PDB file of C-alpha atoms and ligand atoms in Angstrom:
ATOM      1  CA  UNK A   1       0.883  22.024 -18.331  1.00  0.00           C
ATOM      2  CA  UNK A   2       2.151  18.895 -16.544  1.00  0.00           C
ATOM      3  CA  UNK A   3      -0.178  15.913 -16.879  1.00  0.00           C
ATOM      4  CA  UNK A   4      -0.515  12.615 -15.027  1.00  0.00           C
ATOM      5  CA  UNK A   5      -3.228  10.024 -14.386  1.00  0.00           C
ATOM      6  CA  UNK A   6      -4.073   6.811 -12.570  1.00  0.00           C
ATOM      7  CA  UNK A   7      -5.026   3.891 -14.787  1.00  0.00           C
ATOM      8  CA  UNK A   8      -7.006   0.853 -13.685  1.00  0.00           C
ATOM      9  CA  UNK A   9      -9.952  -1.387 -14.578  1.00  0.00           C
ATOM     10  CA  UNK A  10     -12.245  -0.341 -13.022  1.00  0.00           C
ATOM     11  CA  UNK A  11     -10.743   2.919 -11.775  1.00  0.00           C
ATOM     12  CA  UNK A  12     -13.707   4.847 -10.421  1.00  0.00           C
ATOM     13  CA  UNK A  13     -12.851   3.756  -6.844  1.00  0.00           C
ATOM     14  CA  UNK A  14      -9.394   5.374  -6.974  1.00  0.00           C
ATOM     15  CA  UNK A  15      -8.702   8.199  -4.559  1.00  0.00           C
ATOM     16  CA  UNK A  16      -5.432   9.191  -6.201  1.00  0.00           C
ATOM     17  CA  UNK A  17      -6.998  12.159  -8.085  1.00  0.00           C
ATOM     18  CA  UNK A  18      -8.278  13.603  -4.796  1.00  0.00           C
ATOM     19  CA  UNK A  19      -4.784  13.400  -3.260  1.00  0.00           C
ATOM     20  CA  UNK A  20      -2.853  14.700  -6.274  1.00  0.00           C
ATOM     21  CA  UNK A  21      -5.332  17.478  -7.101  1.00  0.00           C
ATOM     22  CA  UNK A  22      -5.166  18.635  -3.454  1.00  0.00           C
ATOM     23  CA  UNK A  23      -1.370  18.999  -3.783  1.00  0.00           C
ATOM     24  CA  UNK A  24      -1.631  20.616  -7.275  1.00  0.00           C
ATOM     25  CA  UNK A  25      -3.881  23.294  -5.756  1.00  0.00           C
ATOM     26  CA  UNK A  26      -1.767  23.645  -2.607  1.00  0.00           C
ATOM     27  CA  UNK A  27       1.396  24.265  -4.643  1.00  0.00           C
ATOM     28  CA  UNK A  28      -0.286  26.411  -7.337  1.00  0.00           C
ATOM     29  CA  UNK A  29       0.986  24.063 -10.047  1.00  0.00           C
ATOM     30  CA  UNK A  30      -0.260  24.299 -13.616  1.00  0.00           C
ATOM     31  CA  UNK A  31      -1.109  20.641 -13.896  1.00  0.00           C
ATOM     32  CA  UNK A  32      -3.827  18.033 -14.064  1.00  0.00           C
ATOM     33  CA  UNK A  33      -4.285  14.526 -12.674  1.00  0.00           C
ATOM     34  CA  UNK A  34      -7.091  12.349 -14.038  1.00  0.00           C
ATOM     35  CA  UNK A  35      -8.365   8.777 -13.796  1.00  0.00           C
ATOM     36  CA  UNK A  36      -8.452   6.674 -16.939  1.00  0.00           C
ATOM     37  CA  UNK A  37     -10.189   3.322 -17.208  1.00  0.00           C
ATOM     38  CA  UNK A  38      -8.329   0.956 -19.506  1.00  0.00           C
ATOM     39  CA  UNK A  39      -9.084  -2.647 -20.364  1.00  0.00           C
ATOM     40  CA  UNK A  40      -6.076  -4.999 -19.843  1.00  0.00           C
ATOM     41  CA  UNK A  41      -5.913  -5.686 -23.590  1.00  0.00           C
ATOM     42  CA  UNK A  42      -5.358  -1.940 -24.251  1.00  0.00           C
ATOM     43  CA  UNK A  43      -2.816  -1.364 -21.482  1.00  0.00           C
ATOM     44  CA  UNK A  44       0.325  -1.170 -23.621  1.00  0.00           C
ATOM     45  CA  UNK A  45      -1.150   1.107 -26.297  1.00  0.00           C
ATOM     46  CA  UNK A  46      -2.598   3.403 -23.618  1.00  0.00           C
ATOM     47  CA  UNK A  47       0.746   3.751 -21.790  1.00  0.00           C
ATOM     48  CA  UNK A  48       2.584   4.470 -25.045  1.00  0.00           C
ATOM     49  CA  UNK A  49      -0.033   6.996 -26.165  1.00  0.00           C
ATOM     50  CA  UNK A  50       0.255   8.873 -22.854  1.00  0.00           C
ATOM     51  CA  UNK A  51       4.041   8.964 -23.251  1.00  0.00           C
ATOM     52  CA  UNK A  52       3.614  10.398 -26.759  1.00  0.00           C
ATOM     53  CA  UNK A  53       1.071  12.952 -25.505  1.00  0.00           C
ATOM     54  CA  UNK A  54       3.712  14.340 -23.124  1.00  0.00           C
ATOM     55  CA  UNK A  55       2.351  12.997 -19.826  1.00  0.00           C
ATOM     56  CA  UNK A  56       4.878  13.103 -16.948  1.00  0.00           C
ATOM     57  CA  UNK A  57       3.793   9.642 -15.833  1.00  0.00           C
ATOM     58  CA  UNK A  58       1.046   7.352 -14.589  1.00  0.00           C
ATOM     59  CA  UNK A  59      -0.028   5.577 -11.433  1.00  0.00           C
ATOM     60  CA  UNK A  60      -0.970   1.974 -12.032  1.00  0.00           C
ATOM     61  CA  UNK A  61      -3.684   0.247 -10.060  1.00  0.00           C
ATOM     62  CA  UNK A  62      -5.585  -3.054 -10.047  1.00  0.00           C
ATOM     63  CA  UNK A  63      -5.419  -5.175 -12.219  1.00  0.00           C
ATOM     64  CA  UNK A  64      -2.482  -3.749 -14.197  1.00  0.00           C
ATOM     65  CA  UNK A  65       0.366  -3.667 -11.655  1.00  0.00           C
ATOM     66  CA  UNK A  66       2.055  -6.916 -12.778  1.00  0.00           C
ATOM     67  CA  UNK A  67       1.398  -6.625 -16.531  1.00  0.00           C
ATOM     68  CA  UNK A  68       2.715  -3.053 -16.584  1.00  0.00           C
ATOM     69  CA  UNK A  69       6.226  -4.270 -15.678  1.00  0.00           C
ATOM     70  CA  UNK A  70       6.457  -5.790 -19.194  1.00  0.00           C
ATOM     71  CA  UNK A  71       5.922  -2.369 -20.789  1.00  0.00           C
ATOM     72  CA  UNK A  72       8.700  -0.681 -18.781  1.00  0.00           C
ATOM     73  CA  UNK A  73      12.197  -0.154 -20.241  1.00  0.00           C
ATOM     74  CA  UNK A  74      13.691   0.034 -16.745  1.00  0.00           C
ATOM     75  CA  UNK A  75      12.517  -1.071 -13.295  1.00  0.00           C
ATOM     76  CA  UNK A  76      13.526   0.098  -9.833  1.00  0.00           C
ATOM     77  CA  UNK A  77      14.963  -2.533  -7.510  1.00  0.00           C
ATOM     78  CA  UNK A  78      11.642  -2.924  -5.640  1.00  0.00           C
ATOM     79  CA  UNK A  79       9.593  -3.164  -8.864  1.00  0.00           C
ATOM     80  CA  UNK A  80      12.005  -5.791 -10.186  1.00  0.00           C
ATOM     81  CA  UNK A  81      11.835  -7.922  -7.013  1.00  0.00           C
ATOM     82  CA  UNK A  82       8.053  -7.580  -6.697  1.00  0.00           C
ATOM     83  CA  UNK A  83       7.395  -7.796 -10.452  1.00  0.00           C
ATOM     84  CA  UNK A  84       4.744  -5.130  -9.935  1.00  0.00           C
ATOM     85  CA  UNK A  85       4.659  -1.373 -10.517  1.00  0.00           C
ATOM     86  CA  UNK A  86       2.347   1.305  -9.160  1.00  0.00           C
ATOM     87  CA  UNK A  87       4.273   4.227 -10.671  1.00  0.00           C
ATOM     88  CA  UNK A  88       5.449   4.793 -14.236  1.00  0.00           C
ATOM     89  CA  UNK A  89       7.419   7.868 -15.229  1.00  0.00           C
ATOM     90  CA  UNK A  90       8.379   8.999 -18.723  1.00  0.00           C
ATOM     91  CA  UNK A  91      11.865  10.464 -18.838  1.00  0.00           C
ATOM     92  CA  UNK A  92      14.221  10.891 -21.827  1.00  0.00           C
ATOM     93  CA  UNK A  93      11.956   8.622 -23.877  1.00  0.00           C
ATOM     94  CA  UNK A  94      12.345   5.840 -21.269  1.00  0.00           C
ATOM     95  CA  UNK A  95       9.421   4.159 -19.457  1.00  0.00           C
ATOM     96  CA  UNK A  96      10.563   3.709 -15.856  1.00  0.00           C
ATOM     97  CA  UNK A  97       8.593   1.541 -13.381  1.00  0.00           C
ATOM     98  CA  UNK A  98       8.677   1.793  -9.595  1.00  0.00           C
ATOM     99  CA  UNK A  99       6.743   0.405  -6.629  1.00  0.00           C
ATOM    100  CA  UNK A 100       6.113   2.782  -3.724  1.00  0.00           C
ATOM    101  CA  UNK A 101       3.376   0.965  -1.731  1.00  0.00           C
ATOM    102  CA  UNK A 102       5.588  -0.714   0.873  1.00  0.00           C
ATOM    103  CA  UNK A 103       7.696   2.370   1.553  1.00  0.00           C
ATOM    104  CA  UNK A 104       4.420   4.235   2.057  1.00  0.00           C
ATOM    105  CA  UNK A 105       3.564   1.836   4.883  1.00  0.00           C
ATOM    106  CA  UNK A 106       6.989   2.240   6.518  1.00  0.00           C
ATOM    107  CA  UNK A 107       6.839   6.070   6.278  1.00  0.00           C
ATOM    108  CA  UNK A 108       3.381   6.069   7.800  1.00  0.00           C
ATOM    109  CA  UNK A 109       4.480   3.827  10.699  1.00  0.00           C
ATOM    110  CA  UNK A 110       7.481   6.073  11.377  1.00  0.00           C
ATOM    111  CA  UNK A 111       5.242   9.128  11.420  1.00  0.00           C
ATOM    112  CA  UNK A 112       2.788   7.569  13.875  1.00  0.00           C
ATOM    113  CA  UNK A 113       5.430   5.934  16.111  1.00  0.00           C
ATOM    114  CA  UNK A 114       8.564   8.079  15.764  1.00  0.00           C
ATOM    115  CA  UNK A 115      10.259   6.552  18.824  1.00  0.00           C
ATOM    116  CA  UNK A 116       9.967   2.944  17.627  1.00  0.00           C
ATOM    117  CA  UNK A 117      12.789   1.351  15.716  1.00  0.00           C
ATOM    118  CA  UNK A 118      11.458  -1.261  13.297  1.00  0.00           C
ATOM    119  CA  UNK A 119      14.702  -3.216  13.664  1.00  0.00           C
ATOM    120  CA  UNK A 120      13.696  -4.083  17.236  1.00  0.00           C
ATOM    121  CA  UNK A 121      10.337  -5.621  16.243  1.00  0.00           C
ATOM    122  CA  UNK A 122       8.969  -9.084  15.511  1.00  0.00           C
ATOM    123  CA  UNK A 123       6.373  -8.471  12.814  1.00  0.00           C
ATOM    124  CA  UNK A 124       3.374 -10.510  11.619  1.00  0.00           C
ATOM    125  CA  UNK A 125       1.764  -9.763   8.240  1.00  0.00           C
ATOM    126  CA  UNK A 126      -1.717 -11.087   7.412  1.00  0.00           C
ATOM    127  CA  UNK A 127      -2.118 -11.643   3.664  1.00  0.00           C
ATOM    128  CA  UNK A 128       0.276 -12.422   0.830  1.00  0.00           C
ATOM    129  CA  UNK A 129      -1.176 -10.339  -1.998  1.00  0.00           C
ATOM    130  CA  UNK A 130       0.312  -7.330  -3.764  1.00  0.00           C
ATOM    131  CA  UNK A 131       0.180  -4.996  -0.771  1.00  0.00           C
ATOM    132  CA  UNK A 132       1.566  -7.581   1.691  1.00  0.00           C
ATOM    133  CA  UNK A 133       4.448  -8.354  -0.667  1.00  0.00           C
ATOM    134  CA  UNK A 134       5.407  -4.735  -1.070  1.00  0.00           C
ATOM    135  CA  UNK A 135       5.173  -4.096   2.697  1.00  0.00           C
ATOM    136  CA  UNK A 136       7.270  -7.194   3.484  1.00  0.00           C
ATOM    137  CA  UNK A 137       9.993  -6.024   1.074  1.00  0.00           C
ATOM    138  CA  UNK A 138      10.131  -2.519   2.538  1.00  0.00           C
ATOM    139  CA  UNK A 139      10.100  -3.871   6.100  1.00  0.00           C
ATOM    140  CA  UNK A 140      12.909  -6.304   5.288  1.00  0.00           C
ATOM    141  CA  UNK A 141      15.121  -3.286   4.501  1.00  0.00           C
ATOM    142  CA  UNK A 142      14.532  -2.076   8.072  1.00  0.00           C
ATOM    143  CA  UNK A 143      16.011  -5.377   9.292  1.00  0.00           C
ATOM    144  CA  UNK A 144      13.370  -6.369  11.862  1.00  0.00           C
ATOM    145  CA  UNK A 145      13.966  -9.277  14.258  1.00  0.00           C
ATOM    146  CA  UNK A 146      11.489 -11.513  12.406  1.00  0.00           C
ATOM    147  CA  UNK A 147       8.795 -11.390   9.722  1.00  0.00           C
ATOM    148  CA  UNK A 148       5.915 -13.921   9.825  1.00  0.00           C
ATOM    149  CA  UNK A 149       3.513 -14.062   6.880  1.00  0.00           C
ATOM    150  CA  UNK A 150       0.048 -15.607   7.323  1.00  0.00           C
ATOM    151  CA  UNK A 151      -2.173 -16.481   4.381  1.00  0.00           C
ATOM    152  CA  UNK A 152      -5.156 -18.692   3.532  1.00  0.00           C
ATOM    153  CA  UNK A 153      -3.153 -20.021   0.616  1.00  0.00           C
ATOM    154  CA  UNK A 154       0.141 -20.849   2.316  1.00  0.00           C
ATOM    155  CA  UNK A 155       1.929 -21.427  -1.032  1.00  0.00           C
ATOM    156  CA  UNK A 156       1.448 -17.757  -1.759  1.00  0.00           C
ATOM    157  CA  UNK A 157       3.013 -16.837   1.610  1.00  0.00           C
ATOM    158  CA  UNK A 158       5.995 -19.096   0.810  1.00  0.00           C
ATOM    159  CA  UNK A 159       6.405 -17.534  -2.642  1.00  0.00           C
ATOM    160  CA  UNK A 160       6.229 -14.049  -1.158  1.00  0.00           C
ATOM    161  CA  UNK A 161       9.066 -14.876   1.221  1.00  0.00           C
ATOM    162  CA  UNK A 162      11.157 -16.396  -1.579  1.00  0.00           C
ATOM    163  CA  UNK A 163      10.866 -13.118  -3.466  1.00  0.00           C
ATOM    164  CA  UNK A 164      11.607 -10.921  -0.482  1.00  0.00           C
ATOM    165  CA  UNK A 165      14.461 -13.196   0.560  1.00  0.00           C
ATOM    166  CA  UNK A 166      14.726 -11.979   4.157  1.00  0.00           C
ATOM    167  CA  UNK A 167      16.909 -14.103   6.415  1.00  0.00           C
ATOM    168  CA  UNK A 168      14.520 -14.239   9.422  1.00  0.00           C
ATOM    169  CA  UNK A 169      11.108 -15.012   7.965  1.00  0.00           C
ATOM    170  CA  UNK A 170       8.482 -17.755   8.257  1.00  0.00           C
ATOM    171  CA  UNK A 171       5.204 -18.538   6.420  1.00  0.00           C
ATOM    172  CA  UNK A 172       2.071 -19.765   8.217  1.00  0.00           C
ATOM    173  CA  UNK A 173      -1.513 -20.640   7.382  1.00  0.00           C
ATOM    174  CA  UNK A 174      -3.841 -17.781   8.313  1.00  0.00           C
ATOM    175  CA  UNK A 175      -5.647 -19.925  10.931  1.00  0.00           C
ATOM    176  CA  UNK A 176      -2.369 -20.164  12.871  1.00  0.00           C
ATOM    177  CA  UNK A 177      -2.781 -16.540  13.896  1.00  0.00           C
ATOM    178  CA  UNK A 178      -5.318 -17.769  16.466  1.00  0.00           C
ATOM    179  CA  UNK A 179      -4.257 -21.406  16.909  1.00  0.00           C
ATOM    180  CA  UNK A 180      -0.523 -21.127  17.529  1.00  0.00           C
ATOM    181  CA  UNK A 181       0.660 -19.256  20.561  1.00  0.00           C
ATOM    182  CA  UNK A 182       2.904 -16.931  18.585  1.00  0.00           C
ATOM    183  CA  UNK A 183       4.149 -13.593  19.772  1.00  0.00           C
ATOM    184  CA  UNK A 184       4.981 -10.424  17.855  1.00  0.00           C
ATOM    185  CA  UNK A 185       5.289  -6.748  18.585  1.00  0.00           C
ATOM    186  CA  UNK A 186       3.548  -5.508  15.431  1.00  0.00           C
ATOM    187  CA  UNK A 187       0.730  -7.192  13.510  1.00  0.00           C
ATOM    188  CA  UNK A 188      -0.344  -5.829  10.105  1.00  0.00           C
ATOM    189  CA  UNK A 189      -3.605  -6.634   8.338  1.00  0.00           C
ATOM    190  CA  UNK A 190      -2.823  -6.595   4.600  1.00  0.00           C
ATOM    191  CA  UNK A 191      -6.021  -8.437   3.595  1.00  0.00           C
ATOM    192  CA  UNK A 192      -9.252  -6.657   2.573  1.00  0.00           C
ATOM    193  CA  UNK A 193     -11.028  -8.030   5.680  1.00  0.00           C
ATOM    194  CA  UNK A 194     -12.718  -5.094   7.440  1.00  0.00           C
ATOM    195  CA  UNK A 195     -13.093  -3.035   4.275  1.00  0.00           C
ATOM    196  CA  UNK A 196     -16.433  -1.227   3.824  1.00  0.00           C
ATOM    197  CA  UNK A 197     -18.839  -3.561   2.047  1.00  0.00           C
ATOM    198  CA  UNK A 198     -17.087  -6.799   3.081  1.00  0.00           C
ATOM    199  CA  UNK A 199     -19.000  -9.320   5.173  1.00  0.00           C
ATOM    200  CA  UNK A 200     -15.827 -10.432   7.009  1.00  0.00           C
ATOM    201  CA  UNK A 201     -14.919  -7.695   9.472  1.00  0.00           C
ATOM    202  CA  UNK A 202     -12.322  -9.348  11.747  1.00  0.00           C
ATOM    203  CA  UNK A 203     -10.731 -12.764  12.251  1.00  0.00           C
ATOM    204  CA  UNK A 204      -8.040 -11.928  14.793  1.00  0.00           C
ATOM    205  CA  UNK A 205      -8.301 -12.986  18.416  1.00  0.00           C
ATOM    206  CA  UNK A 206      -5.918 -10.437  19.910  1.00  0.00           C
ATOM    207  CA  UNK A 207      -6.029 -12.141  23.316  1.00  0.00           C
ATOM    208  CA  UNK A 208      -4.166 -15.142  21.827  1.00  0.00           C
ATOM    209  CA  UNK A 209      -1.236 -13.105  20.545  1.00  0.00           C
ATOM    210  CA  UNK A 210       1.549 -12.673  23.043  1.00  0.00           C
ATOM    211  CA  UNK A 211       3.430  -9.398  23.443  1.00  0.00           C
ATOM    212  CA  UNK A 212       1.559  -7.506  20.730  1.00  0.00           C
ATOM    213  CA  UNK A 213       2.004  -3.760  21.123  1.00  0.00           C
ATOM    214  CA  UNK A 214       0.972  -2.378  17.723  1.00  0.00           C
ATOM    215  CA  UNK A 215      -1.716  -3.286  15.187  1.00  0.00           C
ATOM    216  CA  UNK A 216      -1.710  -1.662  11.752  1.00  0.00           C
ATOM    217  CA  UNK A 217      -4.597  -2.093   9.326  1.00  0.00           C
ATOM    218  CA  UNK A 218      -3.903  -1.068   5.739  1.00  0.00           C
ATOM    219  CA  UNK A 219      -7.646  -0.888   5.037  1.00  0.00           C
ATOM    220  CA  UNK A 220      -8.464   2.861   4.943  1.00  0.00           C
ATOM    221  CA  UNK A 221     -12.230   2.753   4.484  1.00  0.00           C
ATOM    222  CA  UNK A 222     -13.574   2.741   7.189  1.00  0.00           C
ATOM    223  CA  UNK A 223     -11.098   4.949   9.005  1.00  0.00           C
ATOM    224  CA  UNK A 224     -11.394   2.695  12.103  1.00  0.00           C
ATOM    225  CA  UNK A 225     -11.832  -0.969  11.197  1.00  0.00           C
ATOM    226  CA  UNK A 226     -13.460  -3.530  13.472  1.00  0.00           C
ATOM    227  CA  UNK A 227     -10.009  -5.077  14.082  1.00  0.00           C
ATOM    228  CA  UNK A 228      -8.570  -1.695  15.103  1.00  0.00           C
ATOM    229  CA  UNK A 229     -11.429  -1.137  17.564  1.00  0.00           C
ATOM    230  CA  UNK A 230     -10.924  -4.615  19.070  1.00  0.00           C
ATOM    231  CA  UNK A 231      -7.154  -4.100  19.287  1.00  0.00           C
ATOM    232  CA  UNK A 232      -7.585  -0.802  21.114  1.00  0.00           C
ATOM    233  CA  UNK A 233      -9.911  -2.504  23.603  1.00  0.00           C
ATOM    234  CA  UNK A 234      -6.911  -4.740  24.468  1.00  0.00           C
ATOM    235  CA  UNK A 235      -4.665  -1.643  24.941  1.00  0.00           C
ATOM    236  CA  UNK A 236      -2.871  -2.252  21.627  1.00  0.00           C
ATOM    237  CA  UNK A 237      -1.794   0.899  19.769  1.00  0.00           C
ATOM    238  CA  UNK A 238      -3.307   1.107  16.284  1.00  0.00           C
ATOM    239  CA  UNK A 239      -2.661   2.711  12.913  1.00  0.00           C
ATOM    240  CA  UNK A 240      -5.091   2.835   9.961  1.00  0.00           C
ATOM    241  CA  UNK A 241      -4.367   2.616   6.222  1.00  0.00           C
ATOM    242  CA  UNK A 242      -4.780   6.283   5.306  1.00  0.00           C
ATOM    243  CA  UNK A 243      -1.152   7.185   6.062  1.00  0.00           C
ATOM    244  CA  UNK A 244       0.125   4.449   3.726  1.00  0.00           C
ATOM    245  CA  UNK A 245      -2.224   5.641   0.976  1.00  0.00           C
ATOM    246  CA  UNK A 246      -0.933   9.200   1.288  1.00  0.00           C
ATOM    247  CA  UNK A 247       2.770   8.407   1.701  1.00  0.00           C
ATOM    248  CA  UNK A 248       2.850   6.057  -1.308  1.00  0.00           C
ATOM    249  CA  UNK A 249       1.603   9.016  -3.386  1.00  0.00           C
ATOM    250  CA  UNK A 250       4.447  11.357  -2.323  1.00  0.00           C
ATOM    251  CA  UNK A 251       7.164  10.000  -4.703  1.00  0.00           C
ATOM    252  CA  UNK A 252       4.620   9.841  -7.555  1.00  0.00           C
ATOM    253  CA  UNK A 253       3.684  13.495  -7.146  1.00  0.00           C
ATOM    254  CA  UNK A 254       7.335  14.495  -6.918  1.00  0.00           C
ATOM    255  CA  UNK A 255       8.166  12.685 -10.182  1.00  0.00           C
ATOM    256  CA  UNK A 256       5.102  14.047 -12.003  1.00  0.00           C
ATOM    257  CA  UNK A 257       5.130  17.656 -10.826  1.00  0.00           C
ATOM    258  CA  UNK A 258       8.672  18.302  -9.502  1.00  0.00           C
ATOM    259  CA  UNK A 259       7.715  19.195  -5.911  1.00  0.00           C
ATOM    260  CA  UNK A 260       7.965  16.884  -2.899  1.00  0.00           C
ATOM    261  CA  UNK A 261       4.567  17.342  -1.202  1.00  0.00           C
ATOM    262  CA  UNK A 262       3.786  17.087   2.489  1.00  0.00           C
ATOM    263  CA  UNK A 263       1.369  14.654   4.109  1.00  0.00           C
ATOM    264  CA  UNK A 264      -0.247  17.421   6.148  1.00  0.00           C
ATOM    265  CA  UNK A 265      -3.134  17.344   8.602  1.00  0.00           C
ATOM    266  CA  UNK A 266      -5.061  19.445   6.078  1.00  0.00           C
ATOM    267  CA  UNK A 267      -4.710  16.685   3.459  1.00  0.00           C
ATOM    268  CA  UNK A 268      -5.706  13.993   5.971  1.00  0.00           C
ATOM    269  CA  UNK A 269      -8.833  15.963   6.921  1.00  0.00           C
ATOM    270  CA  UNK A 270      -9.661  16.470   3.228  1.00  0.00           C
ATOM    271  CA  UNK A 271      -9.520  12.706   2.600  1.00  0.00           C
ATOM    272  CA  UNK A 272     -11.347  11.802   5.813  1.00  0.00           C
ATOM    273  CA  UNK A 273     -14.192  14.111   4.768  1.00  0.00           C
ATOM    274  CA  UNK A 274     -14.295  12.237   1.459  1.00  0.00           C
ATOM    275  CA  UNK A 275     -14.359   8.857   3.280  1.00  0.00           C
ATOM    276  CA  UNK A 276     -17.270  10.047   5.426  1.00  0.00           C
ATOM    277  CA  UNK A 277     -19.148  11.335   2.359  1.00  0.00           C
ATOM    278  CA  UNK A 278     -18.873   8.045   0.426  1.00  0.00           C
ATOM    279  CA  UNK A 279     -19.717   5.825   3.437  1.00  0.00           C
TER     280      UNK A 279
HETATM  281  P1  LIG B   1      -4.686  -8.870  -3.300  1.00  0.00           P
HETATM  282  O1  LIG B   1      -3.424  -8.822  -4.071  1.00  0.00           O
HETATM  283  O2  LIG B   1      -5.954  -9.286  -3.950  1.00  0.00           O
HETATM  284  O3  LIG B   1      -4.431  -9.822  -1.998  1.00  0.00           O
HETATM  285  C1  LIG B   1      -5.456 -10.053  -1.048  1.00  0.00           C
HETATM  286  C2  LIG B   1      -4.880 -10.874   0.108  1.00  0.00           C
HETATM  287  O4  LIG B   1      -5.864 -10.943   1.133  1.00  0.00           O
HETATM  288  C3  LIG B   1      -4.530 -12.311  -0.260  1.00  0.00           C
HETATM  289  O5  LIG B   1      -3.419 -12.700   0.497  1.00  0.00           O
HETATM  290  C4  LIG B   1      -5.794 -13.087   0.157  1.00  0.00           C
HETATM  291  O6  LIG B   1      -5.530 -14.432   0.536  1.00  0.00           O
HETATM  292  C5  LIG B   1      -6.187 -12.316   1.400  1.00  0.00           C
HETATM  293  N1  LIG B   1      -7.631 -12.380   1.658  1.00  0.00           N
HETATM  294  C6  LIG B   1      -8.638 -11.951   0.857  1.00  0.00           C
HETATM  295  N2  LIG B   1      -9.827 -12.151   1.446  1.00  0.00           N
HETATM  296  C7  LIG B   1      -9.573 -12.744   2.646  1.00  0.00           C
HETATM  297  C8  LIG B   1     -10.406 -13.229   3.701  1.00  0.00           C
HETATM  298  N3  LIG B   1     -11.744 -13.135   3.649  1.00  0.00           N
HETATM  299  N4  LIG B   1      -9.808 -13.780   4.792  1.00  0.00           N
HETATM  300  C9  LIG B   1      -8.448 -13.880   4.850  1.00  0.00           C
HETATM  301  N5  LIG B   1      -7.618 -13.464   3.876  1.00  0.00           N
HETATM  302  C10 LIG B   1      -8.177 -12.894   2.793  1.00  0.00           C
HETATM  303  O7  LIG B   1      -5.021  -7.431  -2.675  1.00  0.00           O
HETATM  304  P2  LIG B   1      -3.974  -6.280  -2.252  1.00  0.00           P
HETATM  305  O8  LIG B   1      -3.736  -5.395  -3.414  1.00  0.00           O
HETATM  306  O9  LIG B   1      -2.842  -6.897  -1.557  1.00  0.00           O
HETATM  307  O10 LIG B   1      -4.876  -5.420  -1.229  1.00  0.00           O
HETATM  308  C11 LIG B   1      -5.276  -5.926   0.025  1.00  0.00           C
HETATM  309  C12 LIG B   1      -6.009  -4.842   0.805  1.00  0.00           C
HETATM  310  O11 LIG B   1      -5.120  -3.786   1.088  1.00  0.00           O
HETATM  311  C13 LIG B   1      -7.190  -4.197   0.069  1.00  0.00           C
HETATM  312  O12 LIG B   1      -8.214  -3.971   0.997  1.00  0.00           O
HETATM  313  C14 LIG B   1      -6.665  -2.871  -0.397  1.00  0.00           C
HETATM  314  O13 LIG B   1      -7.661  -1.863  -0.497  1.00  0.00           O
HETATM  315  C15 LIG B   1      -5.683  -2.529   0.722  1.00  0.00           C
HETATM  316  N6  LIG B   1      -4.588  -1.662   0.263  1.00  0.00           N
HETATM  317  C16 LIG B   1      -4.355  -0.520   0.964  1.00  0.00           C
HETATM  318  C17 LIG B   1      -3.330   0.317   0.567  1.00  0.00           C
HETATM  319  C18 LIG B   1      -3.075   1.593   1.311  1.00  0.00           C
HETATM  320  O14 LIG B   1      -2.401   2.463   0.761  1.00  0.00           O
HETATM  321  N7  LIG B   1      -3.569   1.741   2.527  1.00  0.00           N
HETATM  322  C19 LIG B   1      -2.514  -0.029  -0.527  1.00  0.00           C
HETATM  323  C20 LIG B   1      -2.758  -1.229  -1.207  1.00  0.00           C
HETATM  324  C21 LIG B   1      -3.819  -2.051  -0.794  1.00  0.00           C
HETATM  325  P3  LIG B   1      -5.394 -15.642  -0.542  1.00  0.00           P
HETATM  326  O15 LIG B   1      -4.059 -15.467  -1.220  1.00  0.00           O
HETATM  327  O16 LIG B   1      -5.437 -16.876   0.288  1.00  0.00           O
HETATM  328  O17 LIG B   1      -6.549 -15.480  -1.484  1.00  0.00           O
END
């Protein structure tokens, strides 16, 4: 029996088990995927015990993504640059750390807009946290025309860009999204604004942004955020965060269970039903 789990603190909010158990069933795999809550002080001993118990690997979620890099024997290029892992695999007695969040965003964008080449776009990213950093790194590999990063704490935006080290990038304060007459083709919300339960639902004045054609929100609950609804009212094409959530899970499932799963409409419907149930 192949075993894997997501570890976090708290972890009850994680949807990873729903995704992985859907694929386990779909592929008739003899396997299990659980969620395990672990306090930061017990992180290392938990990871080592799961390796010794023969687990294939673990997904790592908040707040362990940075700390978990210290436990890994080897890191992928993205995990090394970001100093954060969301996937650990145990292979030949080695603990290997990877970060698949940003590639999940890029895959999802390519699925939704197959005719658009990211290299032709000027891209704005709102937020400079873990998700924004991972997205900026993956986008930089697509060589877009420009990446702008907006954050309340501008130091964090500057640090993000130092790490990503992309030649055509600029940090801004988050207020500049509405104050400066900037123009981009794609704007990405990588802050939690708009998430179910948050009082802030939107801070973007889409009318002030020149040339914007696409708006992507990485928030996946609700399925349509306030910002997405406003963007669509300005004829901007939108993408929600569900695709990123599903695509970042694909390489994890493949390393845990040996099959590359598909992000099918059936899976999307399964998750959307879950979102509607927990609303
Ligand atoms: P994080 O590391 O805590 O970073 C949060 C970022 O949002 C920071 O840049 C923070 O700015 C900014 N922010 C927070 N509240 C804000 C507000 N009220 N107004 C403006 N900016 C605000 O979090 P994260 O891990 O990057 O996650 C961010 C969001 O993405 C969460 O909602 C998460 O659920 C979602 N997410 C989705 C996926 C997916 O697969 N779709 C994957 C990962 C994350 P400061 O630095 O100034 O505090």
